[in-house]
Amino acid sequence: MLRRSPTRRDLFRLAVAAPIVLAGCGGRAVENSANTSAQGSAGRLLPSQAPLPQPFLRALPLPPVLKPVRSDAGTDYYEITQKRGTARILDDLDTEVWGYDGVFPGPTIVSRSGRRTVVQHTNELPVPVVVHLHGGRVAADQDGYPTDYLHPVSGRVADSHGQGLNGAQGSRDYVYEIDQPAATLWYHDHRMDFTGPQVYRGLAGFHLVTDEEEEALGLPSGERDVPLMIVDRSFAADGSFRYPSVDPSLLGTPGVTAEYMSGVLGDCVLVNGAPWPVLEVAPARYRFRILNASNARRFRLRLDSGLDDLDGGAQFVQIGSDQGLLAAPVPLDRLDVAQGERFDVVVDFSAHADGDLVTMVNERGEGTTAQVMRFVVTGTTEDVRDGSRLPDRLADPEVLSEADVVATREFTFRRGGAEAHGMSLWTVNGEAFDPERVLAQVRMGTVERWTVVSQNNEHPFHVHLGAFQVLGTTGAAAGRADGGWKDTVNLDNGGRAELLVRFDGHRGAAVLHCHNLEHEDMMMMANFEVV
């Protein structure tokens, strides 16, 4: 059974009794608004009130790589302080961020498979926080359960329901026994009811796992191994991040105003915190670790080189998925990237001449969101040494078999089945999240077949603690981009995914949920338990 604080059942009752889903003017409950989608994503566009910069004028920044404060025979120790910081994202206005070490994105952590990583987080923000290692196969009590709070240094803060005083205060260690293949993971806030606004303000960063097998492949490395955190944001007139919280202090009533219940879509695309940046590249191979860290926006990425023949210009070659390397490279003209998904790709710029421009465009976007960033090719192949290679065979990941399935389950993500103050909540199998309710018990090491159904809106599905393989989506076989081990899968409105799921190494309680963060905050989450 769940080993949780005894107050959490009360917490849930108070949550659905309070206006968790939206207060209107004067605190009145708001009638149900229509489920909305825009630009291929669940949600509504929130326009900026401040002038946005011109695209392709800023250099792409790279998140700092965090160094251990110390290491011993089996463990690397890191320290991160969550605090306010300032970023110059717009031309003439500063933007306050809530960042890991006060920066957005947060510093990149690089772990070695087979070694323990211990990250001490200190909370100097005015609200409780929770750190989730997204994609990490870690112990349940280190995973970042939504109510495992780290309270501010200044004192414990009761949540909006008058509960939630459990957890640590000031600082705590997250202990990660890194026993998984090389992969691109990320860490972000996962606080109950407030994940959306706290990630929106900047609480997200990369966590990379490396191993000897990956290093032996000769893939692009060093300055040609580039993480790309792609998000959308909107800005208030004073330059602050504009987000439609019912209570901007994030200490009172959770949720967003009624018209944004389906999701918050920004009008400014940021890559590594910079608006529509530029990266100078040599005519050589580059590895890009693409992460969609947006709250609600999905991207369909394509490289536009201005050439009629796509084969004559740069294109994506996928080498890795959420949980590590694929068996073999997969050429792709487009990448559909849902919130929380990662695509590890190689792009070869060697067919381009000095001065060529290659633009990463978003085919789901319109106006300001139709472009993401630009690459400028500098030099010639005669001037540049490219010692990297792209092997025909990358890894030998285990392939799960339907013959090993011991249980089948179905999870329906939709709006409805539970209400608060006349408002329909986002639910899993018709039930709003209850920290004391276990939707499924899974035997460790066994294979299960999960069917995930998406209704009312687009719902990217994410599972903690483990990983899955995609058999097919919406009646079709798994797509070319669905290979390998994943922890997040993209689902259209009305979509359906067939997954083979297995949890190895760690018992305990965790959550599965929609990675549209507005949906997650409004109860589209459920507990499961590995036994």
PDB file of C-alpha atoms in Angstrom, residues 256-415:
ATOM      1  CA  VAL A 256      -5.575  28.805 -14.227  1.00  0.00           C
ATOM      2  CA  THR A 257      -8.406  31.058 -15.317  1.00  0.00           C
ATOM      3  CA  ALA A 258     -11.224  29.280 -17.141  1.00  0.00           C
ATOM      4  CA  GLU A 259     -10.282  30.102 -20.732  1.00  0.00           C
ATOM      5  CA  TYR A 260      -6.851  28.452 -20.288  1.00  0.00           C
ATOM      6  CA  MET A 261      -8.026  25.255 -18.650  1.00  0.00           C
ATOM      7  CA  SER A 262      -7.074  23.240 -21.739  1.00  0.00           C
ATOM      8  CA  GLY A 263      -3.512  24.574 -21.643  1.00  0.00           C
ATOM      9  CA  VAL A 264      -1.370  27.710 -21.848  1.00  0.00           C
ATOM     10  CA  LEU A 265       0.285  28.412 -25.209  1.00  0.00           C
ATOM     11  CA  GLY A 266       2.900  31.168 -25.459  1.00  0.00           C
ATOM     12  CA  ASP A 267       3.721  33.286 -28.502  1.00  0.00           C
ATOM     13  CA  CYS A 268       7.527  33.406 -28.054  1.00  0.00           C
ATOM     14  CA  VAL A 269       9.680  30.337 -28.752  1.00  0.00           C
ATOM     15  CA  LEU A 270      12.767  30.015 -26.566  1.00  0.00           C
ATOM     16  CA  VAL A 271      15.639  27.598 -27.048  1.00  0.00           C
ATOM     17  CA  ASN A 272      17.872  27.265 -23.991  1.00  0.00           C
ATOM     18  CA  GLY A 273      16.161  30.406 -22.714  1.00  0.00           C
ATOM     19  CA  ALA A 274      16.855  32.610 -25.784  1.00  0.00           C
ATOM     20  CA  PRO A 275      14.210  33.765 -28.298  1.00  0.00           C
ATOM     21  CA  TRP A 276      14.681  32.239 -31.775  1.00  0.00           C
ATOM     22  CA  PRO A 277      18.468  31.934 -31.382  1.00  0.00           C
ATOM     23  CA  VAL A 278      21.245  31.300 -33.917  1.00  0.00           C
ATOM     24  CA  LEU A 279      23.964  28.668 -33.748  1.00  0.00           C
ATOM     25  CA  GLU A 280      27.011  28.829 -35.975  1.00  0.00           C
ATOM     26  CA  VAL A 281      27.897  25.329 -37.155  1.00  0.00           C
ATOM     27  CA  ALA A 282      30.760  23.872 -39.140  1.00  0.00           C
ATOM     28  CA  PRO A 283      30.010  21.747 -42.227  1.00  0.00           C
ATOM     29  CA  ALA A 284      30.121  18.638 -40.047  1.00  0.00           C
ATOM     30  CA  ARG A 285      27.931  16.322 -37.995  1.00  0.00           C
ATOM     31  CA  TYR A 286      26.263  17.619 -34.837  1.00  0.00           C
ATOM     32  CA  ARG A 287      24.360  15.801 -32.140  1.00  0.00           C
ATOM     33  CA  PHE A 288      21.298  17.636 -30.837  1.00  0.00           C
ATOM     34  CA  ARG A 289      19.452  16.520 -27.710  1.00  0.00           C
ATOM     35  CA  ILE A 290      15.987  17.948 -28.343  1.00  0.00           C
ATOM     36  CA  LEU A 291      13.643  18.362 -25.371  1.00  0.00           C
ATOM     37  CA  ASN A 292      10.160  19.857 -25.481  1.00  0.00           C
ATOM     38  CA  ALA A 293       9.811  21.392 -22.005  1.00  0.00           C
ATOM     39  CA  SER A 294       6.676  23.398 -22.837  1.00  0.00           C
ATOM     40  CA  ASN A 295       3.595  23.277 -20.653  1.00  0.00           C
ATOM     41  CA  ALA A 296       1.073  22.574 -23.407  1.00  0.00           C
ATOM     42  CA  ARG A 297       2.622  23.160 -26.858  1.00  0.00           C
ATOM     43  CA  ARG A 298       3.538  20.314 -29.173  1.00  0.00           C
ATOM     44  CA  PHE A 299       6.077  20.906 -31.937  1.00  0.00           C
ATOM     45  CA  ARG A 300       6.451  19.447 -35.416  1.00  0.00           C
ATOM     46  CA  LEU A 301      10.049  20.266 -36.278  1.00  0.00           C
ATOM     47  CA  ARG A 302      11.574  20.374 -39.741  1.00  0.00           C
ATOM     48  CA  LEU A 303      14.878  21.699 -41.087  1.00  0.00           C
ATOM     49  CA  ASP A 304      14.375  24.210 -43.890  1.00  0.00           C
ATOM     50  CA  SER A 305      17.584  24.647 -45.862  1.00  0.00           C
ATOM     51  CA  GLY A 306      16.041  26.400 -48.846  1.00  0.00           C
ATOM     52  CA  LEU A 307      16.836  23.423 -51.062  1.00  0.00           C
ATOM     53  CA  ASP A 308      14.138  21.809 -53.164  1.00  0.00           C
ATOM     54  CA  ASP A 309      15.608  18.358 -52.590  1.00  0.00           C
ATOM     55  CA  LEU A 310      15.501  17.547 -48.893  1.00  0.00           C
ATOM     56  CA  ASP A 311      18.116  14.854 -49.402  1.00  0.00           C
ATOM     57  CA  GLY A 312      20.525  17.541 -50.540  1.00  0.00           C
ATOM     58  CA  GLY A 313      20.231  19.464 -47.296  1.00  0.00           C
ATOM     59  CA  ALA A 314      20.311  18.768 -43.600  1.00  0.00           C
ATOM     60  CA  GLN A 315      17.760  16.427 -42.079  1.00  0.00           C
ATOM     61  CA  PHE A 316      17.273  14.703 -38.750  1.00  0.00           C
ATOM     62  CA  VAL A 317      18.736  11.272 -38.150  1.00  0.00           C
ATOM     63  CA  GLN A 318      17.285   9.961 -34.909  1.00  0.00           C
ATOM     64  CA  ILE A 319      19.764   8.004 -32.791  1.00  0.00           C
ATOM     65  CA  GLY A 320      17.995   8.017 -29.434  1.00  0.00           C
ATOM     66  CA  SER A 321      14.620   8.219 -27.755  1.00  0.00           C
ATOM     67  CA  ASP A 322      13.522   9.187 -24.244  1.00  0.00           C
ATOM     68  CA  GLN A 323      15.386   6.369 -22.532  1.00  0.00           C
ATOM     69  CA  GLY A 324      18.478   5.913 -24.650  1.00  0.00           C
ATOM     70  CA  LEU A 325      19.960   4.878 -27.958  1.00  0.00           C
ATOM     71  CA  LEU A 326      18.000   3.156 -30.706  1.00  0.00           C
ATOM     72  CA  ALA A 327      19.208  -0.060 -32.300  1.00  0.00           C
ATOM     73  CA  ALA A 328      20.011   1.775 -35.553  1.00  0.00           C
ATOM     74  CA  PRO A 329      19.781   5.328 -36.930  1.00  0.00           C
ATOM     75  CA  VAL A 330      16.406   6.421 -38.366  1.00  0.00           C
ATOM     76  CA  PRO A 331      16.333   9.276 -40.960  1.00  0.00           C
ATOM     77  CA  LEU A 332      13.347  11.582 -40.402  1.00  0.00           C
ATOM     78  CA  ASP A 333      12.186  14.652 -42.301  1.00  0.00           C
ATOM     79  CA  ARG A 334      10.072  15.781 -39.349  1.00  0.00           C
ATOM     80  CA  LEU A 335       9.948  15.310 -35.598  1.00  0.00           C
ATOM     81  CA  ASP A 336       6.663  15.398 -33.691  1.00  0.00           C
ATOM     82  CA  VAL A 337       7.711  16.251 -30.147  1.00  0.00           C
ATOM     83  CA  ALA A 338       5.170  16.278 -27.333  1.00  0.00           C
ATOM     84  CA  GLN A 339       5.732  17.875 -23.948  1.00  0.00           C
ATOM     85  CA  GLY A 340       8.326  15.914 -22.003  1.00  0.00           C
ATOM     86  CA  GLU A 341       9.596  13.908 -24.987  1.00  0.00           C
ATOM     87  CA  ARG A 342      13.251  13.836 -25.985  1.00  0.00           C
ATOM     88  CA  PHE A 343      14.702  13.140 -29.423  1.00  0.00           C
ATOM     89  CA  ASP A 344      18.426  12.509 -29.759  1.00  0.00           C
ATOM     90  CA  VAL A 345      19.361  13.324 -33.365  1.00  0.00           C
ATOM     91  CA  VAL A 346      22.388  13.807 -35.595  1.00  0.00           C
ATOM     92  CA  VAL A 347      22.334  16.507 -38.273  1.00  0.00           C
ATOM     93  CA  ASP A 348      25.020  16.526 -40.974  1.00  0.00           C
ATOM     94  CA  PHE A 349      25.745  20.014 -42.346  1.00  0.00           C
ATOM     95  CA  SER A 350      28.573  18.856 -44.654  1.00  0.00           C
ATOM     96  CA  ALA A 351      26.496  19.286 -47.829  1.00  0.00           C
ATOM     97  CA  HIS A 352      26.210  23.023 -47.114  1.00  0.00           C
ATOM     98  CA  ALA A 353      28.464  25.840 -48.221  1.00  0.00           C
ATOM     99  CA  ASP A 354      29.935  28.593 -46.106  1.00  0.00           C
ATOM    100  CA  GLY A 355      27.169  31.062 -45.244  1.00  0.00           C
ATOM    101  CA  ASP A 356      24.217  28.721 -45.830  1.00  0.00           C
ATOM    102  CA  LEU A 357      21.248  29.165 -43.516  1.00  0.00           C
ATOM    103  CA  VAL A 358      19.247  26.246 -42.139  1.00  0.00           C
ATOM    104  CA  THR A 359      16.136  27.129 -40.147  1.00  0.00           C
ATOM    105  CA  MET A 360      14.397  24.817 -37.716  1.00  0.00           C
ATOM    106  CA  VAL A 361      10.706  25.477 -38.304  1.00  0.00           C
ATOM    107  CA  ASN A 362       7.623  24.405 -36.379  1.00  0.00           C
ATOM    108  CA  GLU A 363       4.985  23.172 -38.809  1.00  0.00           C
ATOM    109  CA  ARG A 364       2.366  23.247 -36.060  1.00  0.00           C
ATOM    110  CA  GLY A 365       3.043  26.910 -35.354  1.00  0.00           C
ATOM    111  CA  GLU A 366       1.587  30.103 -36.789  1.00  0.00           C
ATOM    112  CA  GLY A 367       3.097  33.574 -36.932  1.00  0.00           C
ATOM    113  CA  THR A 368       5.752  33.956 -34.253  1.00  0.00           C
ATOM    114  CA  THR A 369       5.620  30.266 -33.289  1.00  0.00           C
ATOM    115  CA  ALA A 370       6.259  28.926 -36.799  1.00  0.00           C
ATOM    116  CA  GLN A 371      10.035  29.257 -36.380  1.00  0.00           C
ATOM    117  CA  VAL A 372      12.296  27.857 -33.654  1.00  0.00           C
ATOM    118  CA  MET A 373      15.965  28.665 -34.338  1.00  0.00           C
ATOM    119  CA  ARG A 374      18.523  29.009 -37.137  1.00  0.00           C
ATOM    120  CA  PHE A 375      21.862  27.410 -37.994  1.00  0.00           C
ATOM    121  CA  VAL A 376      24.496  29.367 -39.920  1.00  0.00           C
ATOM    122  CA  VAL A 377      27.109  27.233 -41.665  1.00  0.00           C
ATOM    123  CA  THR A 378      30.608  28.665 -41.391  1.00  0.00           C
ATOM    124  CA  GLY A 379      33.742  27.396 -43.147  1.00  0.00           C
ATOM    125  CA  THR A 380      34.201  24.626 -45.686  1.00  0.00           C
ATOM    126  CA  THR A 381      34.738  20.905 -45.426  1.00  0.00           C
ATOM    127  CA  GLU A 382      38.373  21.450 -46.395  1.00  0.00           C
ATOM    128  CA  ASP A 383      38.818  23.693 -43.365  1.00  0.00           C
ATOM    129  CA  VAL A 384      37.014  21.487 -40.850  1.00  0.00           C
ATOM    130  CA  ARG A 385      37.998  18.164 -39.365  1.00  0.00           C
ATOM    131  CA  ASP A 386      35.055  15.955 -38.464  1.00  0.00           C
ATOM    132  CA  GLY A 387      36.258  12.910 -36.578  1.00  0.00           C
ATOM    133  CA  SER A 388      32.754  11.713 -35.709  1.00  0.00           C
ATOM    134  CA  ARG A 389      30.865   8.882 -37.328  1.00  0.00           C
ATOM    135  CA  LEU A 390      27.328   7.546 -37.494  1.00  0.00           C
ATOM    136  CA  PRO A 391      27.442   3.759 -37.149  1.00  0.00           C
ATOM    137  CA  ASP A 392      24.858   1.535 -38.821  1.00  0.00           C
ATOM    138  CA  ARG A 393      24.356  -0.172 -35.470  1.00  0.00           C
ATOM    139  CA  LEU A 394      24.032   1.886 -32.291  1.00  0.00           C
ATOM    140  CA  ALA A 395      22.925  -0.405 -29.493  1.00  0.00           C
ATOM    141  CA  ASP A 396      21.249  -3.690 -28.743  1.00  0.00           C
ATOM    142  CA  PRO A 397      18.213  -2.712 -26.672  1.00  0.00           C
ATOM    143  CA  GLU A 398      16.018  -5.515 -25.415  1.00  0.00           C
ATOM    144  CA  VAL A 399      12.736  -5.847 -27.312  1.00  0.00           C
ATOM    145  CA  LEU A 400       9.756  -6.787 -25.174  1.00  0.00           C
ATOM    146  CA  SER A 401       7.456  -9.549 -26.376  1.00  0.00           C
ATOM    147  CA  GLU A 402       3.669  -9.684 -26.255  1.00  0.00           C
ATOM    148  CA  ALA A 403       4.083 -13.346 -25.363  1.00  0.00           C
ATOM    149  CA  ASP A 404       5.390 -12.258 -21.957  1.00  0.00           C
ATOM    150  CA  VAL A 405       2.390 -10.075 -21.065  1.00  0.00           C
ATOM    151  CA  VAL A 406       0.914 -11.000 -17.674  1.00  0.00           C
ATOM    152  CA  ALA A 407      -1.758  -8.283 -17.426  1.00  0.00           C
ATOM    153  CA  THR A 408      -3.577  -5.768 -19.609  1.00  0.00           C
ATOM    154  CA  ARG A 409      -4.869  -2.371 -18.522  1.00  0.00           C
ATOM    155  CA  GLU A 410      -6.582   0.588 -20.148  1.00  0.00           C
ATOM    156  CA  PHE A 411      -6.245   4.232 -19.130  1.00  0.00           C
ATOM    157  CA  THR A 412      -8.570   6.856 -20.570  1.00  0.00           C
ATOM    158  CA  PHE A 413      -7.488  10.487 -20.355  1.00  0.00           C
ATOM    159  CA  ARG A 414     -10.410  12.872 -20.729  1.00  0.00           C
ATOM    160  CA  ARG A 415     -12.271  15.722 -19.146  1.00  0.00           C
TER     161      ARG A 415
END
